């Protein structure tokens, strides 16, 4: 067999072995992408980001975000809802069904004491903040509250403040946002705004977090925030103006002199 024939034969065998060039995959339909994204979010054991979903679905993040928004609208008002929290997207039972779900799984709701709420609100609104700063605002020691909040994963240590003693700095965690159903800290209302909401608006916010606010706890949180704002803007107010006391002393002396003259 000639060399040209052998070369032709090898080429034919290579084509037979490699086969015809693979055809480009057909574009994924919106319905198929929504189905894939729905499955991935459902099996995830924690909130998952659009970026991670796009990596496994092998599509662009923008397409995944559109699919997530479509699924969120589709599940709205049902017993299971797709919600966006601080660290990604997650399927959750509807907040309006929380009492029934809680009874079914026999899970006690997470309760925080007033001291823990005050401490957490100060950290949430003033982070990064040190323990001495929290103690100064609350007027009492917050060590036990910090310990509980750290154990529950609601706050974390961010580092140390560059000042004498280098105290620890505290801030909130991604679980803090997830726990309260928030996307970011900017979603937190000011406590003054919340206390001034209409009944309908307040009910909507409470529905989002799945719990009702205790008026006493709300008052404590608001007080802590107002004290924190006052400490930032004005510092501690002076108890009185010494010049006023001097004026009062002078007036007293003048009155005494007048009384002495009258007696004479």
C-alpha positions as CSV (number, residue, x, y, z in Angstrom):
1,X,0.0,0.0,0.0
2,X,1.4,3.4,-0.9
3,X,2.1,6.1,1.6
4,X,-0.7,8.3,0.3
5,X,-3.2,5.5,0.7
6,X,-2.0,4.8,4.3
7,X,-2.3,8.5,5.1
8,X,-5.9,8.5,3.7
9,X,-6.7,5.4,5.7
10,X,-5.4,6.9,9.0
11,X,-7.4,10.1,8.4
12,X,-10.6,8.0,7.8
13,X,-9.9,6.0,10.9
14,X,-9.3,9.2,13.0
15,X,-12.6,10.6,11.7
16,X,-14.4,7.4,12.5
17,X,-12.9,7.3,16.0
18,X,-13.4,11.0,16.8
19,X,-16.8,11.0,15.1
20,X,-18.6,14.0,13.7
21,X,-18.0,17.3,15.5
22,X,-20.4,17.8,18.4
23,X,-23.3,20.0,17.7
24,X,-23.7,23.1,19.9
25,X,-26.2,22.4,22.8
26,X,-29.6,23.8,22.4
27,X,-30.4,26.9,24.4
28,X,-32.1,26.2,27.7
29,X,-35.7,27.4,27.9
30,X,-36.9,29.7,30.7
31,X,-39.1,27.0,32.0
32,X,-36.3,24.4,32.1
33,X,-34.0,26.9,33.9
34,X,-36.7,27.7,36.5
35,X,-37.1,24.0,37.1
36,X,-33.3,23.5,37.6
37,X,-33.0,26.5,39.9
38,X,-36.0,25.4,41.9
39,X,-34.5,21.9,42.5
40,X,-31.1,23.3,43.5
41,X,-32.5,25.8,46.0
42,X,-34.8,23.1,47.4
43,X,-32.0,20.6,48.1
44,X,-29.6,23.2,49.5
45,X,-29.2,23.0,53.3
46,X,-28.5,26.7,53.5
47,X,-29.3,29.9,51.6
48,X,-27.6,29.8,48.2
49,X,-26.4,32.7,46.0
50,X,-27.4,33.4,42.4
51,X,-23.7,33.1,41.5
52,X,-23.4,29.6,42.9
53,X,-26.6,28.5,41.2
54,X,-25.4,29.9,37.8
55,X,-22.2,27.8,38.2
56,X,-24.1,24.6,38.6
57,X,-26.8,25.4,36.1
58,X,-24.1,26.5,33.6
59,X,-25.8,29.7,32.7
60,X,-25.2,33.4,33.4
61,X,-26.0,34.9,36.7
62,X,-28.4,37.4,35.2
63,X,-30.5,34.5,33.8
64,X,-30.5,32.8,37.2
65,X,-31.6,36.0,38.9
66,X,-34.6,36.3,36.5
67,X,-35.5,32.7,37.2
68,X,-35.3,33.3,40.9
69,X,-37.5,36.4,40.7
70,X,-40.0,34.5,38.6
71,X,-40.1,31.6,41.1
72,X,-40.5,34.1,44.0
73,X,-43.6,35.6,42.3
74,X,-44.9,32.1,41.6
75,X,-44.6,31.0,45.2
76,X,-45.9,34.2,46.7
77,X,-48.9,33.6,49.0
78,X,-48.4,29.9,49.2
79,X,-47.4,27.7,52.1
80,X,-43.8,27.6,50.9
81,X,-42.2,30.8,49.7
82,X,-38.9,31.6,48.1
83,X,-37.2,34.4,50.0
84,X,-34.0,36.3,49.6
85,X,-32.0,36.7,52.8
86,X,-28.6,38.1,53.6
87,X,-26.6,35.1,52.3
88,X,-28.7,34.0,49.3
89,X,-32.0,32.4,48.4
90,X,-33.9,29.9,50.4
91,X,-37.3,28.1,50.5
92,X,-39.1,28.8,53.8
93,X,-42.5,28.1,55.2
94,X,-44.9,31.0,55.1
95,X,-44.5,33.4,58.0
96,X,-48.3,33.4,58.5
97,X,-48.2,29.7,59.2
98,X,-45.4,30.0,61.8
99,X,-47.5,29.0,64.8
100,X,-48.7,25.8,63.1
101,X,-45.3,24.9,61.8
102,X,-43.7,25.5,65.2
103,X,-46.2,23.2,67.0
104,X,-45.7,20.5,64.4
105,X,-41.9,20.4,64.7
106,X,-42.2,21.0,68.5
107,X,-39.6,23.8,68.3
108,X,-39.6,26.5,70.9
109,X,-39.3,30.0,69.3
110,X,-36.1,31.8,69.9
111,X,-36.6,34.3,72.7
112,X,-34.3,37.0,73.7
113,X,-34.4,38.8,77.0
114,X,-34.7,42.5,77.2
115,X,-31.0,42.8,78.1
116,X,-30.0,40.7,75.0
117,X,-32.3,42.7,72.8
118,X,-30.8,46.0,74.0
119,X,-27.3,44.7,73.5
120,X,-28.1,43.3,70.0
121,X,-29.8,46.5,68.9
122,X,-26.8,48.6,70.0
123,X,-24.5,46.3,68.0
124,X,-26.8,46.2,65.0
125,X,-27.0,50.0,64.7
126,X,-23.6,51.0,65.9
127,X,-21.3,48.3,64.7
128,X,-18.4,47.9,65.0
129,X,-18.7,48.6,68.8
130,X,-16.7,47.5,71.8
131,X,-18.0,46.0,75.1
132,X,-17.1,49.1,77.2
133,X,-19.1,51.3,74.7
134,X,-22.1,49.0,75.0
135,X,-21.8,49.0,78.8
136,X,-21.7,52.8,78.8
137,X,-24.8,53.1,76.8
138,X,-26.8,50.5,78.8
139,X,-25.4,51.5,82.1
140,X,-24.9,47.9,83.2
141,X,-22.6,45.0,82.3
142,X,-23.4,43.2,79.1
143,X,-21.0,40.3,79.3
144,X,-23.7,37.6,79.7
145,X,-25.8,39.0,76.9
146,X,-22.8,39.1,74.5
147,X,-22.0,35.4,75.4
148,X,-25.6,34.3,74.5
149,X,-25.6,36.3,71.3
150,X,-22.2,34.9,70.3
151,X,-23.4,31.3,71.0
152,X,-26.5,31.8,68.9
153,X,-24.4,33.1,66.0
154,X,-26.2,36.5,65.9
155,X,-23.0,38.5,66.5
156,X,-19.3,37.9,66.0
157,X,-16.0,39.4,66.9
158,X,-14.7,41.6,64.1
159,X,-11.3,42.4,65.5
160,X,-9.7,44.8,68.1
161,X,-10.0,48.6,68.4
162,X,-6.7,50.5,68.2
163,X,-6.9,52.1,71.6
164,X,-5.4,51.4,75.0
165,X,-6.3,47.9,76.0
166,X,-7.3,47.0,72.4
167,X,-10.9,46.0,73.3
168,X,-12.8,43.5,71.0
169,X,-15.0,44.9,68.3
170,X,-18.4,43.3,67.8
171,X,-20.7,43.2,64.8
172,X,-23.7,41.2,63.4
173,X,-23.3,38.0,61.3
174,X,-25.0,36.8,58.1
175,X,-27.1,34.6,60.3
176,X,-28.5,37.8,61.9
177,X,-29.9,38.8,58.5
178,X,-31.1,35.3,57.8
179,X,-32.7,35.0,61.2
180,X,-34.7,38.2,60.7
181,X,-35.4,37.7,57.0
182,X,-33.4,40.7,55.9
183,X,-31.2,41.1,52.8
184,X,-28.9,43.7,54.3
185,X,-28.6,46.0,57.4
186,X,-30.1,48.8,55.3
187,X,-33.4,46.9,55.5
188,X,-33.5,47.5,59.3
189,X,-35.9,50.3,60.0
190,X,-35.1,52.9,62.7
191,X,-36.9,52.1,65.8
192,X,-38.6,55.5,65.8
193,X,-39.9,54.8,62.3
194,X,-41.2,51.4,63.4
195,X,-43.0,52.7,66.4
196,X,-44.7,55.3,64.2
197,X,-45.9,52.8,61.6
198,X,-49.6,52.2,61.0
199,X,-51.1,49.0,62.3
200,X,-51.2,47.6,58.7
201,X,-47.5,48.4,58.0
202,X,-46.4,47.0,61.4
203,X,-48.4,43.8,60.7
204,X,-46.6,43.5,57.4
205,X,-43.2,43.8,59.0
206,X,-44.0,41.4,61.7
207,X,-45.2,39.0,59.0
208,X,-41.8,39.2,57.4
209,X,-40.0,38.1,60.5
210,X,-42.6,35.7,61.7
211,X,-42.9,37.1,65.2
212,X,-44.9,39.8,66.9
213,X,-43.0,42.5,68.8
214,X,-43.5,42.8,72.5
215,X,-44.2,46.5,73.2
216,X,-41.9,46.4,76.2
217,X,-39.1,44.9,74.2
218,X,-39.6,47.5,71.4
219,X,-39.5,50.3,73.9
220,X,-36.2,48.9,75.3
221,X,-34.7,48.6,71.8
222,X,-35.8,52.1,70.9
223,X,-34.4,53.5,74.2
224,X,-31.0,51.8,73.4
225,X,-30.9,53.3,69.9
226,X,-31.8,56.8,71.1
227,X,-29.1,56.6,73.8
228,X,-26.6,55.4,71.2
229,X,-27.5,58.3,68.8
230,X,-27.3,60.8,71.7
231,X,-23.8,59.5,72.7
232,X,-22.6,59.9,69.1
233,X,-23.9,63.4,68.5
234,X,-23.9,65.1,71.9
235,X,-22.1,62.9,74.4
236,X,-23.2,63.0,77.9
237,X,-25.0,66.2,78.8
238,X,-23.7,68.4,81.7
239,X,-25.9,68.3,84.7
240,X,-26.0,72.1,85.0
241,X,-24.2,75.3,84.2
242,X,-21.9,76.4,87.0
243,X,-22.6,80.1,86.1
244,X,-26.3,79.6,86.9
245,X,-25.4,78.3,90.4
246,X,-23.2,81.4,90.9
247,X,-26.0,83.7,89.9
248,X,-28.3,82.0,92.3
249,X,-25.8,82.4,95.2
250,X,-25.4,86.1,94.4
251,X,-29.2,86.5,94.5
252,X,-29.4,84.7,97.8
253,X,-26.7,87.0,99.2
254,X,-28.5,90.1,98.0
255,X,-31.8,89.0,99.6
256,X,-30.0,88.4,102.9
257,X,-28.4,91.9,102.8
258,X,-31.9,93.4,102.2
259,X,-33.3,91.4,105.1
260,X,-30.5,92.7,107.4
261,X,-31.2,96.3,106.3
262,X,-34.9,95.9,107.1
263,X,-34.1,94.6,110.5
264,X,-31.9,97.5,111.3
